[in-house]
XYZ file of C-alpha atoms in Angstrom:
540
model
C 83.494 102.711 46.426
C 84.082 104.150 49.612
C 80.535 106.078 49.147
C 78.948 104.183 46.809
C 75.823 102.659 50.104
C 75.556 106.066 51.031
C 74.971 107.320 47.127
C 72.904 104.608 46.461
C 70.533 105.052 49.510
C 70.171 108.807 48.622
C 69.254 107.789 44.445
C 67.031 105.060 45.883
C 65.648 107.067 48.789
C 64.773 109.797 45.750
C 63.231 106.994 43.560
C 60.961 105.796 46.423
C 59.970 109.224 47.018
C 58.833 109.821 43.088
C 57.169 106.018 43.296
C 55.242 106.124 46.373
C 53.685 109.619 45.271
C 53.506 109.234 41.624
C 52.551 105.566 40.772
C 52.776 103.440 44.412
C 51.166 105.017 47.231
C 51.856 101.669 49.566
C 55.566 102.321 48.311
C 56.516 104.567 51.593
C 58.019 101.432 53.093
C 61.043 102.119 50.468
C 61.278 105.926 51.369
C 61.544 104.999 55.259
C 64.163 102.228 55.348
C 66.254 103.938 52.349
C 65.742 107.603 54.721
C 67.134 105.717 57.476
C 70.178 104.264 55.646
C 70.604 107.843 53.775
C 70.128 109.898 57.535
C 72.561 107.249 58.594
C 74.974 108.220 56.338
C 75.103 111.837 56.388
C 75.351 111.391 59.910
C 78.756 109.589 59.735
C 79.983 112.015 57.724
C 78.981 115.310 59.763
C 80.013 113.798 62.868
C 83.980 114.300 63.797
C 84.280 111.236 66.295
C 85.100 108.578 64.588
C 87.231 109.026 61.150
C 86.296 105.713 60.028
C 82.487 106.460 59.343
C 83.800 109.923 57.848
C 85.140 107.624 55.120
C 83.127 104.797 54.762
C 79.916 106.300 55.441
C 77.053 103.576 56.052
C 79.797 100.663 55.534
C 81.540 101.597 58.619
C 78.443 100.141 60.148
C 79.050 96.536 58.495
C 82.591 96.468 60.007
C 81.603 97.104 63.456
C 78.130 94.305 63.492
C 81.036 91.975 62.509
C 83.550 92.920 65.027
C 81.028 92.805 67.766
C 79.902 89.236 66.671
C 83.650 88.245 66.295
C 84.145 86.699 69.302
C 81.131 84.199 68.240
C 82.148 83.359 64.983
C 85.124 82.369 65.508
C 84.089 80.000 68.663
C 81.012 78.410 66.640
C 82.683 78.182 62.920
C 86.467 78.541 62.975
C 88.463 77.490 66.654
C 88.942 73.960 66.668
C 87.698 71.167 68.962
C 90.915 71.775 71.383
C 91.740 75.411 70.894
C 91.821 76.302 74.495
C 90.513 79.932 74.377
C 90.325 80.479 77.439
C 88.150 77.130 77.503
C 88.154 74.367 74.341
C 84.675 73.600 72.706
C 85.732 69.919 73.755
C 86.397 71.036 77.728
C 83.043 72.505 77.470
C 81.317 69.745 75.514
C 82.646 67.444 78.769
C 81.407 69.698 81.380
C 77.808 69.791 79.376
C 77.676 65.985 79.447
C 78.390 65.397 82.506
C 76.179 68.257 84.232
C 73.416 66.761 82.128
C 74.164 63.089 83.049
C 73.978 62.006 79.264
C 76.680 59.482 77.504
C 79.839 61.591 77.679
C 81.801 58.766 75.741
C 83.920 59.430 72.374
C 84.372 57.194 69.330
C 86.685 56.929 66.688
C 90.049 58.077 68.592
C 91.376 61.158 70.442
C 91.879 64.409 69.005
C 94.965 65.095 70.972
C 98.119 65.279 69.143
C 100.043 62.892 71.543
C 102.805 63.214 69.550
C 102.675 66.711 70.018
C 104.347 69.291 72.743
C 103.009 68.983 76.402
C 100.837 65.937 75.778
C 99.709 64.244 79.023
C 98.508 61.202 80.171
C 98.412 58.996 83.658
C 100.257 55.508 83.091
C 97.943 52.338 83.766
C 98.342 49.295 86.005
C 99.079 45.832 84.263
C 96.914 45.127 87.814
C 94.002 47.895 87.935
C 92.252 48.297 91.088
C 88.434 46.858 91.902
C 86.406 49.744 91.522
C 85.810 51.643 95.008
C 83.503 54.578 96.734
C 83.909 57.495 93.986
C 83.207 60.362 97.032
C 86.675 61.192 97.729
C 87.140 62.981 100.744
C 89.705 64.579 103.064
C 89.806 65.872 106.472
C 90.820 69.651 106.600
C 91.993 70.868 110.269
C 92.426 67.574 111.799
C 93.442 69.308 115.137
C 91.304 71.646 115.322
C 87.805 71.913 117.528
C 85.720 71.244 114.450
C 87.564 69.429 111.588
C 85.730 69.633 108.045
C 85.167 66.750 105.950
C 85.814 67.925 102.043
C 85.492 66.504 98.754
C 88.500 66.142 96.586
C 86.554 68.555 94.054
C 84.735 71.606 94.750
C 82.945 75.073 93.914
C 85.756 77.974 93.691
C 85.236 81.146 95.054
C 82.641 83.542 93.325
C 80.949 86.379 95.043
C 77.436 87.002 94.857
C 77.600 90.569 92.695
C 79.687 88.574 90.574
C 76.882 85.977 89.683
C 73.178 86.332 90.320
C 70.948 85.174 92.845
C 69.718 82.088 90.978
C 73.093 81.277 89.863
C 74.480 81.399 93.700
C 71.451 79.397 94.958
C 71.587 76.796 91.817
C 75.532 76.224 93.247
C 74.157 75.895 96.886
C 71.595 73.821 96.193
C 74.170 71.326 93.824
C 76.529 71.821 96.752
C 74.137 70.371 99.390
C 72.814 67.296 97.093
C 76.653 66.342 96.580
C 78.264 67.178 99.716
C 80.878 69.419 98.755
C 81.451 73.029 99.400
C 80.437 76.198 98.005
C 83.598 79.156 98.245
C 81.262 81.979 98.973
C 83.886 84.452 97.971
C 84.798 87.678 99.339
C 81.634 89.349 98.728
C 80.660 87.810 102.434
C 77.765 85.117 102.516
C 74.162 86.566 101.051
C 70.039 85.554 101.611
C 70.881 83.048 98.755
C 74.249 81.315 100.083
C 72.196 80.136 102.851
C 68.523 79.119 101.390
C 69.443 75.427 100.851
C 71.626 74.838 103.656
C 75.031 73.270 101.427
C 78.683 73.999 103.138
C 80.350 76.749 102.871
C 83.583 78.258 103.138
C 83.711 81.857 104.255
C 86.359 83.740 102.495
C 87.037 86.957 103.808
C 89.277 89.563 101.889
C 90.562 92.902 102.124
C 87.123 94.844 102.160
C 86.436 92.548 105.411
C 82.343 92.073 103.918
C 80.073 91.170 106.284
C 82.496 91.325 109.552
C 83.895 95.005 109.244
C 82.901 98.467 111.141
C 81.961 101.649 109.226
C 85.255 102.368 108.674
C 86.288 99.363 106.681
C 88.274 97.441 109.395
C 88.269 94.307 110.225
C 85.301 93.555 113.436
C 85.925 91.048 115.532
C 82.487 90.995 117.261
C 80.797 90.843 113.664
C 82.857 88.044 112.295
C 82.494 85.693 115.406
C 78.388 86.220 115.179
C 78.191 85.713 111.573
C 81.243 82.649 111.709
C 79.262 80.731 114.261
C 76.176 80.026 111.684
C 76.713 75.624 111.573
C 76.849 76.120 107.633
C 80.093 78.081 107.764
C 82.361 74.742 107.903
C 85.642 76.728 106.829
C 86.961 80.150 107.307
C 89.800 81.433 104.186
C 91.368 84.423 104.235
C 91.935 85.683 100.974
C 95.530 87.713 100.293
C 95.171 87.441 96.146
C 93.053 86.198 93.878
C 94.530 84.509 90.340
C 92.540 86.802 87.774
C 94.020 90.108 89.864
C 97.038 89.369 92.372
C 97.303 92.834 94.151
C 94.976 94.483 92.269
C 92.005 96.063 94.554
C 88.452 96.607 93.014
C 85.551 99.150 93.522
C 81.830 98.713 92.796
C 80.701 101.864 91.979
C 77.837 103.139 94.148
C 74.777 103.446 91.802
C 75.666 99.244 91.708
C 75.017 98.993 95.883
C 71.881 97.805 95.983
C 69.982 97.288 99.240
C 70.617 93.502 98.767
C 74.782 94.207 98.678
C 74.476 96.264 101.044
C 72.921 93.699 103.304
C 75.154 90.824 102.674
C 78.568 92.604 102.550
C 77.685 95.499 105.398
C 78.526 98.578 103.405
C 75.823 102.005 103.304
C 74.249 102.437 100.039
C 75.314 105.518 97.720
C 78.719 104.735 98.383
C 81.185 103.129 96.461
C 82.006 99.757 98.038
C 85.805 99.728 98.207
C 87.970 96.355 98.232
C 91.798 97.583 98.963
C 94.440 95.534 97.246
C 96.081 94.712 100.820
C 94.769 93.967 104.342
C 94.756 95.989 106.950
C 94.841 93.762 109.845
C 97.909 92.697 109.746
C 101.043 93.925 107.789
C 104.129 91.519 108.145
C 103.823 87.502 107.530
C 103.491 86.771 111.294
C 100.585 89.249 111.709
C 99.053 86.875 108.871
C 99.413 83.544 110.680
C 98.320 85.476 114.394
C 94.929 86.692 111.940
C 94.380 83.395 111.122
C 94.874 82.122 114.846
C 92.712 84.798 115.780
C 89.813 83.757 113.115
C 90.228 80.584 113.860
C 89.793 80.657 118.228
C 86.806 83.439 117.657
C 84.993 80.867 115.002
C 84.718 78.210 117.983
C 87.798 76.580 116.095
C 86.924 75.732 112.537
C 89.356 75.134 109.870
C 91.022 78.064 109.160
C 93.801 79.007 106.154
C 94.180 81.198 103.248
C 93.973 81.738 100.147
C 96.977 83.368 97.250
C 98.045 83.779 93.835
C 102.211 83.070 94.443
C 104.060 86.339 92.785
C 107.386 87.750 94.781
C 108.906 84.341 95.981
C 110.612 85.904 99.245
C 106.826 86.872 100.293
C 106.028 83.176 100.175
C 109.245 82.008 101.728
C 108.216 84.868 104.339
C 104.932 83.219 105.579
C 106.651 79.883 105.724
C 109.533 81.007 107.580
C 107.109 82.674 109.793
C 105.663 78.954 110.092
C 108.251 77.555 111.257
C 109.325 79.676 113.519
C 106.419 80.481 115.462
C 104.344 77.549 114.911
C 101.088 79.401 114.051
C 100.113 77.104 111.236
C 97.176 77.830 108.910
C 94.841 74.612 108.863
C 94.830 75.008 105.025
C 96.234 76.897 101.869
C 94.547 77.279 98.990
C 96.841 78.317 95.975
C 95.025 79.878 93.013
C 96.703 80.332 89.569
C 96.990 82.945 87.396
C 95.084 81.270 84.599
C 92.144 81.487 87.020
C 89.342 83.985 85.865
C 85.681 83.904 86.806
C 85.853 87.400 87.599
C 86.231 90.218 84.832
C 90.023 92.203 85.385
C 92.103 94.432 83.822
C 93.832 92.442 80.276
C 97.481 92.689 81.943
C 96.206 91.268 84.887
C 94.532 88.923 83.021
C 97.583 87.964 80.304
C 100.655 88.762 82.333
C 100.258 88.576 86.072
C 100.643 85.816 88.976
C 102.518 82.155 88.718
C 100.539 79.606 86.608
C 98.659 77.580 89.006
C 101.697 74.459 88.217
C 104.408 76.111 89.276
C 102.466 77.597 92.386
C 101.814 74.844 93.383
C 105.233 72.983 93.341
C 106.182 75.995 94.833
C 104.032 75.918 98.256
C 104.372 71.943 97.914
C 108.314 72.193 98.343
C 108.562 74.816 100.589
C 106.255 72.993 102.986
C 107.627 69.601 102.903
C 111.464 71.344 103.192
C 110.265 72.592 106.211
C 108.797 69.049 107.604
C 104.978 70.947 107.814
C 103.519 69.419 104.455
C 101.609 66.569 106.953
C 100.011 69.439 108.961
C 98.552 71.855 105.993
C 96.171 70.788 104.081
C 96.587 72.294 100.232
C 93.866 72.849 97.874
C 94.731 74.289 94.122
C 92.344 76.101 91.504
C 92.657 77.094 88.054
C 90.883 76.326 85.007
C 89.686 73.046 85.991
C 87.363 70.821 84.221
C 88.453 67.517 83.798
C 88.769 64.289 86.360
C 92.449 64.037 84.292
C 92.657 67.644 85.696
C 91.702 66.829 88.997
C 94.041 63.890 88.762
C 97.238 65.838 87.804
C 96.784 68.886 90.030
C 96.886 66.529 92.869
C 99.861 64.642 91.658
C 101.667 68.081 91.732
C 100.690 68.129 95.611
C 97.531 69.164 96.116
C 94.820 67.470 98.407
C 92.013 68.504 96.595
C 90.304 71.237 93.407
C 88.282 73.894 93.241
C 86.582 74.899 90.181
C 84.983 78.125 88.984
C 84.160 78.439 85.884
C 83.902 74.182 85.349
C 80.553 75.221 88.073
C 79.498 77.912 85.624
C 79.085 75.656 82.735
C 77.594 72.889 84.604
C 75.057 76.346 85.174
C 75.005 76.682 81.426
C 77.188 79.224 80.902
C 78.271 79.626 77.084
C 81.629 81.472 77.505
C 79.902 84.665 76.002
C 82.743 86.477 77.889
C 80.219 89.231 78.673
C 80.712 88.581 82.288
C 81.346 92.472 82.940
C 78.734 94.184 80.879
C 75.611 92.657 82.953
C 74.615 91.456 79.455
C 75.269 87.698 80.328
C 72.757 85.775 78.306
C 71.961 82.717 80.338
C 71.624 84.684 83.577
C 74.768 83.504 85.452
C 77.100 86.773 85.953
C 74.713 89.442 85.553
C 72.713 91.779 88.346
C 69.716 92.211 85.626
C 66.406 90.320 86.853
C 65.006 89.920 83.361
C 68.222 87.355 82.326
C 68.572 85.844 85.710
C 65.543 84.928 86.926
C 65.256 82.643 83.842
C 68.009 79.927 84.886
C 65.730 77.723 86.532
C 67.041 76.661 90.118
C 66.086 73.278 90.473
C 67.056 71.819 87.250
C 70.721 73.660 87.088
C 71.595 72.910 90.958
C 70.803 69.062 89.562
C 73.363 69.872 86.632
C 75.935 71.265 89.260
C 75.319 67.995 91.363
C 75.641 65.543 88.237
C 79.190 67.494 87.023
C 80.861 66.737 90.764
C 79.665 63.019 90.972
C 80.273 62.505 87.324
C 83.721 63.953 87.313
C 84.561 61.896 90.657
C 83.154 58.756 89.230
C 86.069 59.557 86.501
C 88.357 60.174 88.734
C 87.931 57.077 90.366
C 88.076 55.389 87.285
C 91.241 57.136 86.247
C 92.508 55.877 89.443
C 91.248 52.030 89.650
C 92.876 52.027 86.366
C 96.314 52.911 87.429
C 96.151 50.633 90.417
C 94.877 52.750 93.138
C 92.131 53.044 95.368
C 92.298 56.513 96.282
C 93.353 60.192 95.140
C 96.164 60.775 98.335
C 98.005 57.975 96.106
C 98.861 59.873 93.326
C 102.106 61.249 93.026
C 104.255 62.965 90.080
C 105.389 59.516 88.624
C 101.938 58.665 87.727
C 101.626 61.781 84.876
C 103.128 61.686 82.243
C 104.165 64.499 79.970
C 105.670 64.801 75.875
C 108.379 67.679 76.103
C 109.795 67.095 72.835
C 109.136 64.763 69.734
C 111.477 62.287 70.896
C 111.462 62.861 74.694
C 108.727 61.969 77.307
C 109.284 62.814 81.286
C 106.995 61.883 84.174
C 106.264 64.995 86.741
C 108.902 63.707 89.310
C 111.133 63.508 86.625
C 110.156 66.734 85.122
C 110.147 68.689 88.707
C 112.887 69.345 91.434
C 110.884 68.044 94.529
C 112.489 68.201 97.650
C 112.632 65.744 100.519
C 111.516 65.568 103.818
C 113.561 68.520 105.929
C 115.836 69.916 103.053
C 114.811 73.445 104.096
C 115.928 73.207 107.764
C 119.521 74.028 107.978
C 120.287 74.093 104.513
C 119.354 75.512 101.220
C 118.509 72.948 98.230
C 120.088 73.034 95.215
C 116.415 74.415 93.368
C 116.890 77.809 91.476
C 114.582 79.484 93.391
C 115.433 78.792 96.707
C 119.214 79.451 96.325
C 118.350 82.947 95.404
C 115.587 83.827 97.818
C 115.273 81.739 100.797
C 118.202 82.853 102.759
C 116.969 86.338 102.882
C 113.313 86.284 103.126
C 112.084 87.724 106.544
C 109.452 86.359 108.973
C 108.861 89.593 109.557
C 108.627 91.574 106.493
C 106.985 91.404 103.102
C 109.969 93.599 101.933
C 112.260 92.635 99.040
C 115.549 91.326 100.185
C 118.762 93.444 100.206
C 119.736 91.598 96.971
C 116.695 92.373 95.139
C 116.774 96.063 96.309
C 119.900 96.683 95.218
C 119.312 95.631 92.283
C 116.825 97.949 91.701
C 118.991 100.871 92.764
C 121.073 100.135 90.238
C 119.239 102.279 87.670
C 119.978 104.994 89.625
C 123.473 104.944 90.117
């Protein structure tokens, strides 16, 4: 059996040969396609490579067109509704409706299990709320020269290199109609960021694009030029991203084309190097003196940073360094490590960074310990797509989204997941101008603008129906979550949160901080004592 394709395209191959010249001379067709399959064949078995085709000549071939379509097949005909991989057919379905503007309503019931393990909802009012304005905003850097404005939901960071031209000006364009911001990520701010004029937020990481000298470092004189352009509302400095925490990335030189090289400031011919740490500063006060830095050479816009929480002490670091100094960042963004718009290694991917929850708590607690929460603003992104998202993440503390991929389906992505072979086929994350220059602008930058007022028009929905009038409302006794068959727990149930001050002078009773706080360092991202002594150990 194992030969029995490859036998039968040599008998039939033989047959066509003694038809076409014998009886059928229009029969050739036969001896060409059954040549192919028999050529086929005796290549797999010459070759050495692959041991597979050595035994299953010809039907190797079948196995591998159905692996390569696997990914498909099991998204269109066998995952269900809610299978969550990484995004469900209904999250998508949603984002689709919305970006289009069409009915987005369901009939017949939900197809949640809310009897089922981690089942959420938000509790209602017996008194809703009159409907209000759905463009929720907040005021980043209030004391700063040029406070921002921001909308409660907004485009994540994604570099240009990462997603075409159209797909960055389609985002832009949304961006400006709706009046929310556009994360340019670290790949610095290209032609197409600034075409259609929408706010951005500059985030600047390790490879310092578009403000760095020929070295690499960080220039001063090259960010202040570049940060004074009026469309630059924001300034972030990113430390980690959630798809890679500490993970550094090169684009290989033969990708630096003269339009990269442009917009991030790197020669072509040369791989373009992003180092998994900064080089401008090295301790958790040299991070808050960058961002005071960044922040007096931009003419004083809102300035903070961006991380993926990993080593708690490093955290606790930066805050300590907070407090004591009294450099504070105008913002934080945390990003969680179920975040992915960008294509990374599969333990990165699977196994690590904090879940964007439990981040979140985390840089919520410390900050309100330490009587700052008031004065930092705190945005939160990862896998996003829902007002119900929006309306949970900002129970847990946060003051407003971001959303990546949510953005790239409102652009029509499909979740190919071909992201990183430049094969994307609707033109979103690929560098190749005969897929992207077919996502028409116009119409997807109106899909991008629909999805944000859609999903805030939800949102305030969501909230007029649990008797409030605006998103800063919501707090952890408003979700609601199953953790058992016969047990149900709101978030401030669920959740240590600490009060007002409970980091200054003493150390709560929370896991986490009884075993790291005491010993993290203003001044140092170095493990604590404790922690490196328990590493010795194995040595001993």
């Amino acid at each position: 059996m194992r030969y029995a394709v490859y036998i039968a395209s040599l008998i039939l191959l033989i047959a066509s040969l003694l038809v076409a010249s014998l009886w059928q001379p229009d029969g050739w067709w036969g001896v060409l396609a059954f040549g192919a399959i028999a050529a086929l064949g005796t290549w797999d078995l010459l070759q050495t490579r692959s041991t597979l085709r050595r035994n299953y000549p010809v039907l190797a071939h079948f196995r591998y067109g159905l692996e390569s379509i696997g990914p498909e097949m099991r998204q269109y005909f066998i995952e269900s509704d809610t299978a969550e991989v990484p995004f469900s057919r209904q999250q998508r379905a949603l984002v689709y409706q919305r970006a289009k503007s069409v009915n987005d309503v369901r009939p017949f019931g939900t197809q949640q299990d809310v009897y089922g393990h981690d089942y959420e909802w938000i509790n209602h009012s017996m008194s809703p709320s009159p409907h209000v304005e759905h463009d929720f905003r907040i005021v980043i850097g209030a004391d700063s020269a040029q406070p921002y404005s921001a909308s409660v939901f907004n485009i994540s960071a994604m570099s240009f290199g990462s997603l075409s031209a159209n797909a960055i000006r389609a985002l832009n364009r949304g961006a400006k109609l709706g009046g929310f911001y556009h994360d340019t990520g670290e790949g610095s701010i290209s032609p197409y960021h600034r075409e259609h004029g929408g706010d951005l937020v500059w985030e600047i990481g390790s490879g310092y694009f578009g403000c760095r000298d020929d070295q690499g470092r960080f220039d001063l004189e090259r960010f202040t030029a570049a940060a004074a352009d009026p469309q630059v509302k924001m300034i972030e400095i990113k430390l980690s991203q959630g798809a890679k925490p500490g993970h550094g990335g090169v684009l290989p030189a033969a990708k630096v084309s003269a339009e990269i090289s442009a917009t991030r400031g790197v020669p072509m011919g040369v791989d373009c190097v992003s180092p998994a740490k900064h080089s401008a500063f090295d301790t958790p006060r040299g991070l808050l003196e960058f961002v005071a830095r960044l922040r007096e050479a931009s003419g004083g816009k809102p300035t903070g940073f961006k991380l993926a929480i990993g080593h708690p002490w490093e955290w606790f670091g930066i805050a300590k360094a907070m407090h004591e100094t009294g450099l504070l960042p105008d913002f934080i963004v945390v990003d969680g490590a179920e975040g992915g718009t960008g294509a990374a290694p599969a333990e990165f991917i699977d196994h690590v960074g904090v879940p964007m929850h439990e981040a979140l708590m985390l840089v919520h607690n410390t900050l309100v310990g330490l009587e700052l929460r008031d004065r930092i603003r705190v945005g939160a992104a990862g896998r996003i797509t829902s007002a119900f998202d929006v309306a949970r993440t900002l129970a847990m503390g946060a003051d407003w989204c971001n959303a990546g991929r949510g953005y790239m389906f409102a652009l029509g992505c499909i979740q190919a997941q071909s992201c990183h072979t430049d094969r994307c086929p609707t033109g979103v994350a690929t560098q190749d101008p005969s897929r992207w220059r077919q996502l028409d602008v116009p119409d997807k930058a109106t899909r991008v603008f629909h999805f944000h007022d859609n999903t805030l028009k939800a949102l305030r929905d969501l909230l007029c129906a649990a008797g409030l009038s605006h998103p800063d409302q919501l707090g952890p006794e408003h979700i609601l979550r199953r953790v058992s068959a016969t047990e149900v727990r709101s978030l401030g149930a669920l959740y240590n949160f600490l009060a007002p001050g409970d980091l200054l002078g003493r150390i709560p009773g929370h896991a986490v901080f009884q075993s790291y706080w005491a010993n993290a360092r203003s001044d140092s991202f170095a493990a604590p004592d404790k922690v490196a002594s328990l590493r010795a150990s194995k040595s001993l």
